[in-house]
Amino acid sequence: MDIVGFLKSQFICHLLICYIFIVSGLIINFIQLFTLILWPINKQLFRKINCRLAYCISSQMVMLLEWWSGTDCTLYTDPEDYHKYGKENAIVILNHNFEIDFLCGWNFCERFGVLGSSKVLAKKELSYMPIIGWMWYFLEIVFCKRKWEEDRKTVVQKLLNLRDYPENFWFLIHCEGTRFTEQKHQISMQVAEAKGLPKLKYHLLPRTKGFAVTVQCLRNVVSAVYDSTLNFRNNENPTLLGVLNGKKYHADLYVRQDVPEDEQECSTWLHKLYQEKDAFQEEYYRTGTYPAVPTVPPRRPWTLLNWLFWALLLLYPLFKLLINMINSGSSLTLASFAFVIIIASVGVRWMIGVTEINKGSAYGNNDSKQQKGN
């Protein structure tokens, strides 16, 4: 292993990266709190400022993938569609098979300049999560409890609020509702059989209600739906811990553009789309490529520059404090520092655990009644 690779794998480096992310994130959350005074005065200015503040947080995660890990992401798409990316509002359908698929989705947004304004349909519990969850609150992210009877009115209202959003945005949505596991797949296919729908090999049955409402509410502001299918070469099984260790992955993302012709037929359209996604997945496993022109969108420097700014701002006082503590020679001071390190270690492990498949949501593992309504 080369010296750079060795350093990237060291826990002290991971602690420093997480320290920068956590402290800068809380500072930005605090600043976002004060932007609330702008909402009744100038709502659009509030939104533009929060897009930039959110970028300061989310771009640090993308920096890990792009610059720290050095992960390559090859985009397969129609050249005519490529020139539209980032210049129009769009709904982006993502598959949900990998621990870092959300990070690759953000990477896709970053390459086309819409990371700061990107939206998601997220579970309500995430809104209470410091840094990212709180950042999403100020970005007017659509949170749901995954109980349609309770969610419908709230989700519709939040989606309608986005119709006058001042920035180009992509609305990222995982139509499967939860990350793929074999157990969830078996349950999902039982539902497909009961409803007379074609079975899928590599995806869960899409949940159509949330998608249909999203399309209906954003119909006048969204120009297209981008269907994206993510895979990794050589049967790689990427993890956030691997990215943090500086491991390089090789991602292939297939993106095609479409628009449901009839709002009332969104359910049929989405099921057909997932049958096609399954066929593309089968073809990728067989040939290692997608039926489109490959290109690598250029990396932008802003993720790295943003991270370097926060690193320079926050590491100096940390090292100064550490030196003063060591010079003091106080047992209590050193014990307190050791305690902080332990807490930080637990925090790092918890943040990584949020993304792990085996610790993911139980949504989809329960009996199939909740899916039959979709």
XYZ file of C-alpha atoms in Angstrom:
374
model
C 0.000 0.000 0.000
C 1.363 3.468 -0.894
C 1.818 6.111 1.800
C -1.257 8.100 0.704
C -3.430 4.993 0.788
C -2.036 4.100 4.217
C -2.856 7.548 5.605
C -6.394 7.413 4.195
C -7.034 4.175 6.075
C -5.950 5.581 9.452
C -8.650 6.183 12.053
C -7.182 9.530 13.090
C -7.811 10.826 9.552
C -11.391 9.577 9.737
C -11.858 11.394 13.040
C -10.549 14.646 11.591
C -12.813 14.369 8.540
C -15.824 13.679 10.737
C -14.842 16.505 13.110
C -14.804 18.954 10.196
C -18.133 17.639 8.895
C -19.897 17.671 12.270
C -18.643 21.049 13.515
C -19.092 22.818 10.173
C -22.507 21.201 9.785
C -23.694 22.429 13.177
C -22.342 25.919 12.440
C -24.251 25.946 9.141
C -27.418 24.640 10.832
C -27.091 27.503 13.319
C -26.756 30.044 10.500
C -29.764 28.474 8.749
C -31.805 29.022 11.883
C -31.205 32.769 11.620
C -32.252 32.810 7.967
C -35.824 32.116 9.127
C -36.262 35.839 9.689
C -36.016 36.252 5.899
C -38.959 33.944 5.124
C -41.784 36.463 5.743
C -39.731 39.294 4.199
C -38.196 37.686 1.095
C -38.933 33.989 0.672
C -36.896 33.639 -2.517
C -33.796 35.153 -0.908
C -34.232 32.719 2.009
C -34.282 29.847 -0.479
C -31.233 31.009 -2.428
C -29.171 31.453 0.726
C -30.163 28.034 2.047
C -29.237 26.388 -1.254
C -25.682 27.718 -0.787
C -25.561 26.762 2.892
C -26.847 23.261 2.133
C -24.179 22.891 -0.533
C -21.521 23.554 2.121
C -22.731 20.419 3.936
C -23.663 17.973 1.178
C -20.614 18.803 -0.930
C -18.367 17.512 1.865
C -19.892 14.060 1.402
C -19.426 14.299 -2.368
C -15.824 15.416 -1.803
C -15.161 12.129 -0.008
C -16.398 10.175 -3.004
C -14.762 12.288 -5.708
C -11.462 13.462 -4.227
C -10.739 11.301 -1.170
C -11.882 7.955 -2.554
C -11.261 8.918 -6.183
C -14.285 6.901 -7.258
C -14.946 7.067 -10.993
C -18.504 7.541 -12.203
C -19.184 6.909 -15.885
C -22.466 8.258 -17.188
C -24.287 6.404 -19.967
C -26.896 8.583 -21.633
C -28.174 10.069 -24.879
C -25.854 12.943 -25.947
C -28.909 15.089 -26.741
C -30.193 14.657 -23.184
C -26.748 15.286 -21.671
C -26.801 18.962 -22.642
C -30.099 19.482 -20.797
C -28.891 18.180 -17.453
C -28.730 20.908 -14.821
C -30.601 23.366 -17.027
C -34.103 22.153 -16.219
C -36.118 20.924 -13.265
C -36.495 17.155 -13.234
C -37.663 14.180 -11.201
C -34.844 11.634 -10.885
C -35.763 7.998 -10.205
C -32.950 6.120 -8.432
C -32.594 2.435 -7.730
C -31.866 1.551 -4.107
C -29.446 -1.388 -4.061
C -26.208 -0.058 -2.573
C -25.110 1.565 0.665
C -23.765 4.629 -1.152
C -26.370 4.993 -3.898
C -27.557 8.217 -2.231
C -23.987 9.519 -2.456
C -23.772 8.649 -6.153
C -27.070 10.462 -6.663
C -25.573 13.542 -5.018
C -22.485 13.134 -7.194
C -24.736 13.156 -10.274
C -26.340 16.379 -9.001
C -22.952 17.968 -8.280
C -21.561 17.311 -11.764
C -24.449 19.326 -13.239
C -24.611 22.095 -10.632
C -27.849 21.261 -8.794
C -26.518 19.662 -5.608
C -27.373 22.578 -3.328
C -30.987 22.726 -4.501
C -31.654 18.990 -4.899
C -34.761 17.637 -3.168
C -35.764 14.209 -1.894
C -38.801 12.393 -0.562
C -37.487 11.243 2.831
C -38.823 9.446 5.878
C -39.944 11.726 8.718
C -37.384 10.341 11.185
C -34.545 11.894 9.172
C -35.853 15.404 9.853
C -34.709 15.025 13.487
C -31.177 14.006 12.496
C -28.657 16.806 13.160
C -26.787 18.361 10.240
C -28.276 16.587 7.188
C -31.817 16.257 8.543
C -31.865 19.841 9.770
C -30.285 21.026 6.517
C -33.101 19.309 4.623
C -35.707 21.073 6.755
C -34.450 24.458 5.533
C -34.356 23.146 1.953
C -38.094 22.383 2.180
C -37.517 18.681 1.750
C -40.682 16.562 1.602
C -40.815 14.318 4.670
C -43.332 11.502 5.051
C -44.328 8.947 7.695
C -44.849 6.198 5.059
C -48.518 5.994 6.032
C -50.350 7.317 3.009
C -53.551 8.264 4.835
C -51.522 10.572 7.094
C -49.003 11.677 4.465
C -51.157 12.621 1.501
C -52.233 16.118 2.551
C -48.786 17.096 3.903
C -46.871 15.716 0.927
C -49.144 17.416 -1.602
C -48.848 20.775 0.143
C -45.035 20.613 0.357
C -44.747 19.621 -3.296
C -47.029 22.453 -4.381
C -44.831 24.872 -2.417
C -41.921 23.984 -4.733
C -43.678 25.268 -7.845
C -42.189 28.751 -7.451
C -38.712 27.606 -6.367
C -36.126 30.112 -7.708
C -33.336 27.593 -8.470
C -33.213 24.695 -10.915
C -33.703 21.559 -8.840
C -33.782 17.791 -9.202
C -36.266 15.869 -7.098
C -34.606 12.544 -6.217
C -36.955 9.683 -5.443
C -36.469 6.017 -4.572
C -39.757 4.563 -5.813
C -39.055 1.214 -4.132
C -39.397 2.995 -0.802
C -36.586 1.091 0.892
C -33.217 -0.457 0.092
C -33.135 -3.848 -1.656
C -32.543 -6.969 0.467
C -33.371 -10.579 -0.351
C -36.015 -10.721 2.375
C -37.725 -7.551 1.160
C -37.499 -8.808 -2.424
C -39.316 -12.051 -1.558
C -42.115 -10.137 0.162
C -42.333 -7.659 -2.693
C -42.623 -10.414 -5.290
C -45.394 -12.054 -3.279
C -47.285 -8.777 -3.611
C -46.531 -8.684 -7.353
C -47.926 -12.209 -7.751
C -51.056 -11.348 -5.764
C -51.684 -8.256 -7.920
C -50.930 -9.979 -11.211
C -47.853 -7.850 -11.935
C -44.710 -9.147 -13.672
C -42.034 -10.172 -11.191
C -38.723 -8.333 -10.988
C -35.327 -9.956 -10.472
C -33.244 -7.025 -9.287
C -35.701 -4.476 -7.914
C -38.526 -4.249 -5.425
C -42.013 -3.468 -6.640
C -42.251 0.339 -7.036
C -44.670 2.183 -4.783
C -46.718 4.228 -7.168
C -48.776 6.632 -5.046
C -45.919 8.891 -3.966
C -44.519 9.006 -7.490
C -47.903 9.783 -9.066
C -48.570 12.632 -6.623
C -45.049 14.016 -7.186
C -45.577 14.058 -10.962
C -49.034 15.635 -10.639
C -47.938 18.369 -8.234
C -44.760 19.263 -10.133
C -46.193 18.818 -13.632
C -45.989 22.518 -14.502
C -42.417 23.054 -13.250
C -40.673 19.776 -14.062
C -39.571 19.272 -17.654
C -38.721 15.577 -17.546
C -38.312 12.405 -15.530
C -34.773 10.986 -15.500
C -34.689 7.273 -14.903
C -31.272 6.284 -13.532
C -29.873 2.816 -12.889
C -26.658 2.496 -10.874
C -24.204 -0.392 -10.888
C -20.601 -0.994 -9.884
C -18.049 -2.842 -11.974
C -16.403 -6.135 -11.046
C -19.179 -6.964 -8.552
C -17.916 -4.247 -6.204
C -19.918 -3.850 -3.011
C -19.299 -0.201 -2.071
C -19.758 1.059 1.483
C -19.407 4.433 3.164
C -16.695 2.922 5.358
C -14.832 1.908 2.210
C -15.109 5.446 0.856
C -13.840 6.802 4.180
C -10.885 4.400 3.936
C -10.072 5.892 0.528
C -11.111 2.813 -1.435
C -11.736 3.566 -5.101
C -14.890 2.223 -6.727
C -16.007 2.232 -10.360
C -19.619 3.309 -10.798
C -21.689 3.121 -13.978
C -24.865 5.213 -14.115
C -27.385 4.784 -16.910
C -29.723 7.768 -17.321
C -32.559 8.128 -19.802
C -35.211 10.795 -20.105
C -38.954 10.278 -20.295
C -42.227 11.859 -19.205
C -45.463 10.020 -18.292
C -47.977 11.065 -20.939
C -51.027 10.771 -18.737
C -51.097 11.618 -15.049
C -53.775 8.990 -14.489
C -51.537 6.304 -15.996
C -48.512 6.992 -13.775
C -48.914 3.659 -11.993
C -48.864 1.621 -15.205
C -46.020 3.728 -16.601
C -43.902 3.226 -13.461
C -44.412 -0.548 -13.381
C -43.406 -0.743 -17.043
C -40.362 1.430 -16.294
C -39.201 -0.967 -13.580
C -39.593 -3.946 -15.896
C -37.294 -2.123 -18.323
C -34.863 -1.289 -15.488
C -34.753 -4.978 -14.646
C -33.889 -5.777 -18.268
C -31.120 -3.164 -18.261
C -29.776 -4.672 -15.046
C -29.777 -8.115 -16.616
C -27.933 -6.771 -19.659
C -25.364 -5.028 -17.456
C -24.619 -8.216 -15.523
C -24.192 -10.055 -18.835
C -22.115 -7.508 -20.773
C -20.783 -5.037 -18.187
C -22.159 -2.039 -20.081
C -25.330 -0.097 -20.865
C -26.957 0.645 -24.262
C -25.897 4.294 -24.426
C -22.899 6.519 -25.056
C -20.464 6.538 -22.078
C -19.029 9.808 -20.840
C -17.399 11.048 -17.650
C -18.786 14.464 -16.630
C -15.900 16.686 -15.490
C -15.269 17.088 -11.790
C -15.880 20.574 -10.476
C -13.394 21.993 -7.934
C -15.992 23.461 -5.573
C -16.468 20.385 -3.374
C -12.737 20.249 -2.636
C -12.394 24.015 -2.150
C -15.365 24.074 0.233
C -13.850 21.251 2.298
C -10.411 22.917 2.398
C -12.017 26.148 3.608
C -13.692 24.413 6.549
C -10.592 22.326 7.267
C -8.387 25.420 7.534
C -10.993 27.215 9.618
C -11.571 24.393 12.124
C -8.341 22.401 12.394
C -6.147 25.271 13.610
C -8.124 25.910 16.836
C -8.379 22.144 17.386
C -4.619 21.600 17.179
C -3.963 24.685 19.307
C -6.325 23.362 21.968
C -4.704 19.931 21.841
C -1.205 21.379 22.285
C -2.363 23.474 25.255
C -3.960 20.426 26.850
C -0.806 18.341 26.478
C 1.366 21.161 27.842
C -0.883 21.568 30.852
C -0.084 18.031 31.988
C -3.374 17.867 33.882
C -4.680 14.307 34.294
C -8.258 15.564 34.303
C -7.712 17.494 31.083
C -6.134 14.525 29.321
C -8.882 12.210 30.586
C -11.496 14.639 29.281
C -9.789 14.682 25.887
C -9.703 10.869 25.799
C -13.428 10.827 26.652
C -14.160 13.209 23.767
C -12.194 10.937 21.403
C -14.253 7.937 22.527
C -17.513 9.838 22.025
C -16.328 10.989 18.607
C -15.466 7.398 17.668
C -18.920 6.218 18.652
C -20.430 9.094 16.665
C -18.430 8.184 13.560
C -19.506 4.560 13.839
C -23.164 5.600 14.272
C -23.094 7.868 11.214
C -21.618 5.072 9.090
C -24.137 2.597 10.495
C -27.039 4.710 9.215
C -26.045 3.782 5.641
C -25.404 0.072 6.190
C -27.845 -2.286 4.493
C -28.033 -4.726 7.411
C -29.017 -1.839 9.687
C -31.415 -0.223 7.270
C -35.091 0.452 7.621
C -37.431 -2.447 8.403
C -39.896 -0.880 5.984
C -40.758 -3.611 3.487
C -39.941 -6.465 5.877
C -43.361 -6.421 7.461
C -46.357 -8.235 6.144
C -47.451 -7.240 2.684
C -50.665 -5.444 3.640
C -49.046 -2.027 3.467
C -47.795 -2.684 -0.057
C -51.082 -3.934 -1.418
C -52.511 -0.450 -1.156
C -49.944 0.937 -3.600
